[in-house]
GROMACS .gro file of C-alpha atoms in nm:
model
  130
    1ASN     CA    1  -0.825  11.454   3.822
    2THR     CA    2  -0.772  11.799   3.676
    3THR     CA    3  -0.954  11.974   3.958
    4LEU     CA    4  -0.903  11.753   4.262
    5GLY     CA    5  -0.570  11.617   4.142
    6ILE     CA    6  -0.408  11.961   4.105
    7GLY     CA    7  -0.392  11.969   3.727
    8GLY     CA    8  -0.355  11.594   3.691
    9LEU     CA    9  -0.056  11.553   3.923
   10PHE     CA   10  -0.255  11.313   4.139
   11ASP     CA   11  -0.519  11.053   4.057
   12PRO     CA   12  -0.812  11.085   4.301
   13ALA     CA   13  -1.060  10.958   4.038
   14THR     CA   14  -0.934  10.599   4.072
   15HIS     CA   15  -0.996  10.621   4.447
   16PHE     CA   16  -1.359  10.713   4.369
   17GLY     CA   17  -1.401  10.419   4.129
   18ILE     CA   18  -1.358  10.615   3.805
   19TYR     CA   19  -1.096  10.433   3.598
   20ARG     CA   20  -0.887  10.574   3.317
   21GLN     CA   21  -1.012  10.498   2.968
   22ASP     CA   22  -0.740  10.491   2.703
   23GLU     CA   23  -0.949  10.531   2.393
   24ASP     CA   24  -0.890  10.730   2.079
   25PHE     CA   25  -1.109  10.875   1.808
   26GLY     CA   26  -1.034  10.580   1.579
   27GLN     CA   27  -1.195  10.349   1.835
   28THR     CA   28  -1.494  10.582   1.858
   29LEU     CA   29  -1.535  10.571   1.481
   30GLY     CA   30  -1.512  10.192   1.490
   31PHE     CA   31  -1.773  10.171   1.764
   32TYR     CA   32  -2.014  10.365   1.544
   33GLY     CA   33  -1.961  10.130   1.250
   34VAL     CA   34  -1.694  10.301   1.040
   35GLY     CA   35  -1.494  10.030   0.862
   36ASN     CA   36  -1.118   9.982   0.888
   37GLY     CA   37  -1.031  10.093   0.538
   38PRO     CA   38  -0.700   9.991   0.386
   39TYR     CA   39  -0.413   9.877   0.608
   40LEU     CA   40  -0.129  10.129   0.633
   41VAL     CA   41   0.217  10.132   0.784
   42LEU     CA   42   0.289  10.488   0.898
   43PRO     CA   43   0.650  10.604   0.904
   44ILE     CA   44   0.784  10.600   1.260
   45LEU     CA   45   0.443  10.512   1.416
   46GLY     CA   46   0.399  10.170   1.255
   47PRO     CA   47   0.080   9.981   1.165
   48SER     CA   48  -0.253  10.155   1.123
   49ASN     CA   49  -0.551  10.171   0.891
   50LEU     CA   50  -0.737  10.457   0.727
   51ARG     CA   51  -0.995  10.486   1.007
   52ASP     CA   52  -0.733  10.492   1.283
   53THR     CA   53  -0.512  10.734   1.090
   54THR     CA   54  -0.811  10.968   1.057
   55GLY     CA   55  -0.868  10.929   1.431
   56LEU     CA   56  -0.501  11.008   1.497
   57VAL     CA   57  -0.527  11.327   1.290
   58VAL     CA   58  -0.842  11.435   1.477
   59ASP     CA   59  -0.683  11.356   1.815
   60THR     CA   60  -0.372  11.555   1.718
   61VAL     CA   61  -0.572  11.855   1.601
   62VAL     CA   62  -0.783  11.858   1.918
   63TYR     CA   63  -0.468  11.828   2.132
   64THR     CA   64  -0.300  12.112   1.942
   65VAL     CA   65  -0.603  12.340   1.974
   66MET     CA   66  -0.626  12.270   2.348
   67ILE     CA   67  -0.256  12.333   2.404
   68ASN     CA   68  -0.263  12.654   2.199
   69GLU     CA   69  -0.562  12.783   2.395
   70LEU     CA   70  -0.398  12.706   2.731
   71VAL     CA   71  -0.067  12.863   2.630
   72ASP     CA   72  -0.242  13.173   2.492
   73GLN     CA   73  -0.404  13.226   2.834
   74ALA     CA   74  -0.065  13.210   3.010
   75ASP     CA   75   0.024  13.576   2.934
   76MET     CA   76   0.372  13.508   2.796
   77LYS     CA   77   0.582  13.681   2.531
   78ASP     CA   78   0.514  13.568   2.174
   79ASN     CA   79   0.850  13.392   2.131
   80GLU     CA   80   0.806  13.212   2.465
   81GLU     CA   81   0.456  13.101   2.364
   82ASP     CA   82   0.584  12.966   2.033
   83LEU     CA   83   0.869  12.782   2.204
   84LEU     CA   84   0.632  12.625   2.459
   85LYS     CA   85   0.375  12.525   2.193
   86ASN     CA   86   0.641  12.367   1.970
   87GLY     CA   87   0.806  12.194   2.263
   88LEU     CA   88   0.478  12.043   2.379
   89THR     CA   89   0.396  11.929   2.026
   90VAL     CA   90   0.734  11.756   1.992
   91LEU     CA   91   0.697  11.602   2.337
   92SER     CA   92   0.352  11.470   2.242
   93ALA     CA   93   0.491  11.313   1.924
   94ILE     CA   94   0.773  11.145   2.118
   95ASP     CA   95   0.523  11.016   2.375
   96THR     CA   96   0.299  10.877   2.100
   97ARG     CA   97   0.592  10.690   1.947
   98TYR     CA   98   0.705  10.562   2.287
   99ARG     CA   99   0.357  10.425   2.364
  100THR     CA  100   0.345  10.245   2.027
  101PRO     CA  101   0.494   9.900   2.098
  102PHE     CA  102   0.552   9.817   1.730
  103ARG     CA  103   0.913   9.758   1.621
  104TYR     CA  104   1.011   9.655   1.271
  105TYR     CA  105   1.162   9.306   1.235
  106GLY     CA  106   1.050   9.213   1.584
  107THR     CA  107   0.874   8.887   1.497
  108GLY     CA  108   1.151   8.703   1.316
  109SER     CA  109   0.891   8.575   1.069
  110PRO     CA  110   0.944   8.581   0.692
  111PHE     CA  111   0.575   8.680   0.675
  112GLU     CA  112   0.607   8.969   0.917
  113TYR     CA  113   0.391   9.212   0.715
  114ASP     CA  114   0.095   8.973   0.704
  115LEU     CA  115   0.141   8.872   1.067
  116VAL     CA  116   0.158   9.230   1.194
  117ARG     CA  117  -0.142   9.330   0.980
  118MET     CA  118  -0.349   9.044   1.122
  119LEU     CA  119  -0.242   9.110   1.483
  120TYR     CA  120  -0.300   9.485   1.452
  121THR     CA  121  -0.646   9.435   1.302
  122LYS     CA  122  -0.747   9.185   1.571
  123GLN     CA  123  -0.613   9.407   1.850
  124ARG     CA  124  -0.812   9.707   1.724
  125GLU     CA  125  -1.127   9.495   1.692
  126PHE     CA  126  -1.078   9.380   2.050
  127LEU     CA  127  -1.027   9.736   2.177
  128ILE     CA  128  -1.340   9.856   1.996
  129ASP     CA  129  -1.556   9.570   2.127
  130GLU     CA  130  -1.423   9.606   2.483
   0.00000   0.00000   0.00000
């Protein structure tokens, strides 16, 4: 899609039978047998566990390195580069939060913590086994 789709603006890969795979490094770690670790509730982002939080950190670092490398090649002034890098980082964080469907007090259950922990754990197991 990057080459034929003009930088990802179009999606010719789907036409050729190559479907998008929404996987993260936490799922990769799970596939290779790394255990969940303790359950966590991250501020703003919601439920997670130690393995998936580690995966989120790795994904964020890789994204940041890629963005910094692309912006550095753009031949811009230093202050413009910094503004673009920071803007893209903030935009990525907002997108991550938007794609996280978790909302506090959304179940109406007095046992919401236990329910969300169980649902999150089962969902991640399903995504890893998929």
